[in-house]
Amino acid sequence: MARKYTNSNPNKISSQDLLIIAGAVVLIATIYLLASKFTYGIGFPLDDSWIHQTYARSLALRGEWAFRPGVLSAGSTAPLWSALLALGFLISLSPYIWTYLLGAVTLFALAVVCEWAVRKLIDSYRPRFPWVGFFFAFEWHLAWASMSGMETLLHGLIVTTVLVLLMTNTPRYLTLGLLTGLAAWVRPDGLTLLGPVLMPILFNQQDTRSRLTSITQYLIGFGSLFVPYLLFNLAIGGTPMPNTFYAKQAEYVDWQALPITNRLGQMFLQLLVGPSLVLLPGVIGWLLKSVRQKMWGSLAALIWCAGYFGLYVSRLPVYQHGRYIMPAMPVFFLFGLLAFAEFDKGKLFARYHWIAQTAWRASVIMLVISFIVLGSRSYARDVAVIESEMVVTAKWAAENIPPDALIAAHDIGALGYFDHHELIDLAGLISPDVIPFIRDEPQLANYLDQRGADYLIAFPEFYPLMVKRADAVFVTNSAITLTFDQNNMVVYLWKSP
């Protein structure tokens, strides 16, 4: 049976261990930012990062939850993340320094939680060097997320904390409820934690009264934060969830029509690129152990992880290094490392055990080191594309488009931050009325005519029919984008019939 939760911790993480993990986080963050600086410049690898910065600036400077001054909108998927970013504007460290600092602190906290989890669950793991925490600090998906300016890793930290507490059989159900409610403030899919928390309660508690008491504690904690979240969205946008919750699903209907084998293949390609490939046998091993020993917390975490991957692969594309499934990656990696830590001190292959042990260690170390280079290069290129396309375009629009012009655009993040024109958001984040026909170009064109749009800003392949009705007035001519065989972003003069 799984060990019961106890307040004692014979494998306490020392201050030296914390310093080592912190040093690893600082080192990887520095490597990523230097790679970005010398490739093109400092920035963010996603246009969505600038959406959060825009909401944060508005909240800090004007006290408004708005993308455009005076116009309340529910276009931020992560209210808590945007609010944390707002602190940076109050102390004049935004948009860059404060955002990178938040990401680094989150990565450090995640690495510490996972280091603690392995010490708690594996008796034989008493390392002189905190290699589990070191692994998480250097894992390239997580490093990329920490420097992305997005809420992804914060969500992963909260999710991982909840699941680790379940795996260690904590009785603190009120705390678990609060964390689940908090997760929803970071991303709506925090609601998926309801299932894995309720499962161990049903199996671990001995009688109906204990189960009802535990569930009540959990729901009180959850409801105390989730109900205000619903009211917040209703007050701002008129719907219980942020606009992005509905817009993304409508936009990627073509992805949802692909054969499931294609979607799963793309997901595993993103998930297993890196050290995670050699951890896969460990994930399977930990699953088998959890089933044999009826470790309900671990089983609940494993089921949640599989369900989370399945949920996203069914609804949203697995692109940009699998950023939508990144919150589940730490738990996936943790399963493999738990099995590895147990195997490392075992004698499964008797006197030949050291051979498998050495091969596994060498593979993990080699891949972690290799992807320090490959991951930082990918990050730098992603930043370069956003900076040379979206940011350059936004700054050009601010300087060259008449101030009273109405602009229609698909990527509004950098435009929202660097430009101040009125916008029609073709992705539906701040213009939810386009969501019903978000992929219907004729209807979108009619909508632009009705609204009196003056300019269209987009990559040509996004709207091949609509751009035929417009004249190009500016092209970024970014050589970086062209090296990926992609088109540059174009500013079009929209021509009404």
mmCIF file with all atom_site columns, N, CA, C and O in Angstrom, residues 38-56:
data_model
loop_
_atom_site.group_PDB
_atom_site.id
_atom_site.type_symbol
_atom_site.label_atom_id
_atom_site.label_alt_id
_atom_site.label_comp_id
_atom_site.label_asym_id
_atom_site.label_entity_id
_atom_site.label_seq_id
_atom_site.pdbx_PDB_ins_code
_atom_site.Cartn_x
_atom_site.Cartn_y
_atom_site.Cartn_z
_atom_site.occupancy
_atom_site.B_iso_or_equiv
_atom_site.pdbx_formal_charge
_atom_site.auth_seq_id
_atom_site.auth_comp_id
_atom_site.auth_asym_id
_atom_site.auth_atom_id
_atom_site.pdbx_PDB_model_num
ATOM 1  N N  . PHE A 1 38 ? 21.316 37.454 -28.866 1.00 0.00 ? 38 PHE A N  1
ATOM 2  C CA . PHE A 1 38 ? 22.282 37.407 -29.952 1.00 0.00 ? 38 PHE A CA 1
ATOM 3  C C  . PHE A 1 38 ? 21.707 36.844 -31.257 1.00 0.00 ? 38 PHE A C  1
ATOM 4  O O  . PHE A 1 38 ? 22.364 36.881 -32.290 1.00 0.00 ? 38 PHE A O  1
ATOM 5  N N  . THR A 1 39 ? 20.486 36.310 -31.209 1.00 0.00 ? 39 THR A N  1
ATOM 6  C CA . THR A 1 39 ? 19.814 35.877 -32.434 1.00 0.00 ? 39 THR A CA 1
ATOM 7  C C  . THR A 1 39 ? 19.077 37.038 -33.080 1.00 0.00 ? 39 THR A C  1
ATOM 8  O O  . THR A 1 39 ? 19.199 37.282 -34.280 1.00 0.00 ? 39 THR A O  1
ATOM 9  N N  . TYR A 1 40 ? 18.310 37.775 -32.294 1.00 0.00 ? 40 TYR A N  1
ATOM 10 C CA . TYR A 1 40 ? 17.579 38.946 -32.812 1.00 0.00 ? 40 TYR A CA 1
ATOM 11 C C  . TYR A 1 40 ? 17.453 40.020 -31.754 1.00 0.00 ? 40 TYR A C  1
ATOM 12 O O  . TYR A 1 40 ? 17.782 41.176 -31.983 1.00 0.00 ? 40 TYR A O  1
ATOM 13 N N  . GLY A 1 41 ? 16.956 39.648 -30.588 1.00 0.00 ? 41 GLY A N  1
ATOM 14 C CA . GLY A 1 41 ? 16.769 40.612 -29.519 1.00 0.00 ? 41 GLY A CA 1
ATOM 15 C C  . GLY A 1 41 ? 15.929 40.014 -28.404 1.00 0.00 ? 41 GLY A C  1
ATOM 16 O O  . GLY A 1 41 ? 15.357 38.933 -28.543 1.00 0.00 ? 41 GLY A O  1
ATOM 17 N N  . ILE A 1 42 ? 15.851 40.706 -27.285 1.00 0.00 ? 42 ILE A N  1
ATOM 18 C CA . ILE A 1 42 ? 15.043 40.260 -26.154 1.00 0.00 ? 42 ILE A CA 1
ATOM 19 C C  . ILE A 1 42 ? 13.571 40.434 -26.500 1.00 0.00 ? 42 ILE A C  1
ATOM 20 O O  . ILE A 1 42 ? 13.161 41.427 -27.108 1.00 0.00 ? 42 ILE A O  1
ATOM 21 N N  . GLY A 1 43 ? 12.776 39.460 -26.088 1.00 0.00 ? 43 GLY A N  1
ATOM 22 C CA . GLY A 1 43 ? 11.341 39.527 -26.354 1.00 0.00 ? 43 GLY A CA 1
ATOM 23 C C  . GLY A 1 43 ? 10.658 38.294 -25.828 1.00 0.00 ? 43 GLY A C  1
ATOM 24 O O  . GLY A 1 43 ? 11.156 37.622 -24.919 1.00 0.00 ? 43 GLY A O  1
ATOM 25 N N  . PHE A 1 44 ? 9.515  37.972 -26.410 1.00 0.00 ? 44 PHE A N  1
ATOM 26 C CA . PHE A 1 44 ? 8.750  36.798 -26.006 1.00 0.00 ? 44 PHE A CA 1
ATOM 27 C C  . PHE A 1 44 ? 8.517  35.914 -27.231 1.00 0.00 ? 44 PHE A C  1
ATOM 28 O O  . PHE A 1 44 ? 8.405  36.409 -28.350 1.00 0.00 ? 44 PHE A O  1
ATOM 29 N N  . PRO A 1 45 ? 8.408  34.589 -27.031 1.00 0.00 ? 45 PRO A N  1
ATOM 30 C CA . PRO A 1 45 ? 8.268  33.677 -28.164 1.00 0.00 ? 45 PRO A CA 1
ATOM 31 C C  . PRO A 1 45 ? 6.838  33.514 -28.669 1.00 0.00 ? 45 PRO A C  1
ATOM 32 O O  . PRO A 1 45 ? 6.600  32.736 -29.595 1.00 0.00 ? 45 PRO A O  1
ATOM 33 N N  . LEU A 1 46 ? 5.886  34.226 -28.071 1.00 0.00 ? 46 LEU A N  1
ATOM 34 C CA . LEU A 1 46 ? 4.485  34.123 -28.461 1.00 0.00 ? 46 LEU A CA 1
ATOM 35 C C  . LEU A 1 46 ? 3.857  35.510 -28.501 1.00 0.00 ? 46 LEU A C  1
ATOM 36 O O  . LEU A 1 46 ? 4.118  36.343 -27.621 1.00 0.00 ? 46 LEU A O  1
ATOM 37 N N  . ASP A 1 47 ? 3.011  35.747 -29.488 1.00 0.00 ? 47 ASP A N  1
ATOM 38 C CA . ASP A 1 47 ? 2.277  37.017 -29.538 1.00 0.00 ? 47 ASP A CA 1
ATOM 39 C C  . ASP A 1 47 ? 1.304  37.123 -28.379 1.00 0.00 ? 47 ASP A C  1
ATOM 40 O O  . ASP A 1 47 ? 1.034  38.221 -27.881 1.00 0.00 ? 47 ASP A O  1
ATOM 41 N N  . ASP A 1 48 ? 0.799  35.968 -27.904 1.00 0.00 ? 48 ASP A N  1
ATOM 42 C CA . ASP A 1 48 ? -0.138 35.980 -26.777 1.00 0.00 ? 48 ASP A CA 1
ATOM 43 C C  . ASP A 1 48 ? 0.488  36.566 -25.518 1.00 0.00 ? 48 ASP A C  1
ATOM 44 O O  . ASP A 1 48 ? -0.232 37.068 -24.644 1.00 0.00 ? 48 ASP A O  1
ATOM 45 N N  . SER A 1 49 ? 1.801  36.487 -25.401 1.00 0.00 ? 49 SER A N  1
ATOM 46 C CA . SER A 1 49 ? 2.468  37.057 -24.222 1.00 0.00 ? 49 SER A CA 1
ATOM 47 C C  . SER A 1 49 ? 2.182  38.548 -24.115 1.00 0.00 ? 49 SER A C  1
ATOM 48 O O  . SER A 1 49 ? 2.036  39.093 -23.012 1.00 0.00 ? 49 SER A O  1
ATOM 49 N N  . TRP A 1 50 ? 2.102  39.212 -25.257 1.00 0.00 ? 50 TRP A N  1
ATOM 50 C CA . TRP A 1 50 ? 1.833  40.653 -25.259 1.00 0.00 ? 50 TRP A CA 1
ATOM 51 C C  . TRP A 1 50 ? 0.378  40.957 -24.893 1.00 0.00 ? 50 TRP A C  1
ATOM 52 O O  . TRP A 1 50 ? 0.076  42.058 -24.429 1.00 0.00 ? 50 TRP A O  1
ATOM 53 N N  . ILE A 1 51 ? -0.515 39.995 -25.084 1.00 0.00 ? 51 ILE A N  1
ATOM 54 C CA . ILE A 1 51 ? -1.897 40.186 -24.629 1.00 0.00 ? 51 ILE A CA 1
ATOM 55 C C  . ILE A 1 51 ? -1.911 40.325 -23.103 1.00 0.00 ? 51 ILE A C  1
ATOM 56 O O  . ILE A 1 51 ? -2.547 41.224 -22.541 1.00 0.00 ? 51 ILE A O  1
ATOM 57 N N  . HIS A 1 52 ? -1.191 39.421 -22.428 1.00 0.00 ? 52 HIS A N  1
ATOM 58 C CA . HIS A 1 52 ? -1.115 39.507 -20.967 1.00 0.00 ? 52 HIS A CA 1
ATOM 59 C C  . HIS A 1 52 ? -0.474 40.816 -20.522 1.00 0.00 ? 52 HIS A C  1
ATOM 60 O O  . HIS A 1 52 ? -0.916 41.433 -19.543 1.00 0.00 ? 52 HIS A O  1
ATOM 61 N N  . GLN A 1 53 ? 0.570  41.243 -21.226 1.00 0.00 ? 53 GLN A N  1
ATOM 62 C CA . GLN A 1 53 ? 1.237  42.486 -20.856 1.00 0.00 ? 53 GLN A CA 1
ATOM 63 C C  . GLN A 1 53 ? 0.300  43.682 -21.019 1.00 0.00 ? 53 GLN A C  1
ATOM 64 O O  . GLN A 1 53 ? 0.326  44.624 -20.204 1.00 0.00 ? 53 GLN A O  1
ATOM 65 N N  . THR A 1 54 ? -0.530 43.640 -22.047 1.00 0.00 ? 54 THR A N  1
ATOM 66 C CA . THR A 1 54 ? -1.465 44.741 -22.284 1.00 0.00 ? 54 THR A CA 1
ATOM 67 C C  . THR A 1 54 ? -2.510 44.824 -21.180 1.00 0.00 ? 54 THR A C  1
ATOM 68 O O  . THR A 1 54 ? -2.811 45.911 -20.664 1.00 0.00 ? 54 THR A O  1
ATOM 69 N N  . TYR A 1 55 ? -3.081 43.674 -20.805 1.00 0.00 ? 55 TYR A N  1
ATOM 70 C CA . TYR A 1 55 ? -4.043 43.665 -19.701 1.00 0.00 ? 55 TYR A CA 1
ATOM 71 C C  . TYR A 1 55 ? -3.374 44.092 -18.395 1.00 0.00 ? 55 TYR A C  1
ATOM 72 O O  . TYR A 1 55 ? -3.961 44.836 -17.593 1.00 0.00 ? 55 TYR A O  1
ATOM 73 N N  . ALA A 1 56 ? -2.148 43.612 -18.178 1.00 0.00 ? 56 ALA A N  1
ATOM 74 C CA . ALA A 1 56 ? -1.432 43.952 -16.945 1.00 0.00 ? 56 ALA A CA 1
ATOM 75 C C  . ALA A 1 56 ? -1.163 45.446 -16.859 1.00 0.00 ? 56 ALA A C  1
ATOM 76 O O  . ALA A 1 56 ? -1.351 46.068 -15.794 1.00 0.00 ? 56 ALA A O  1
#
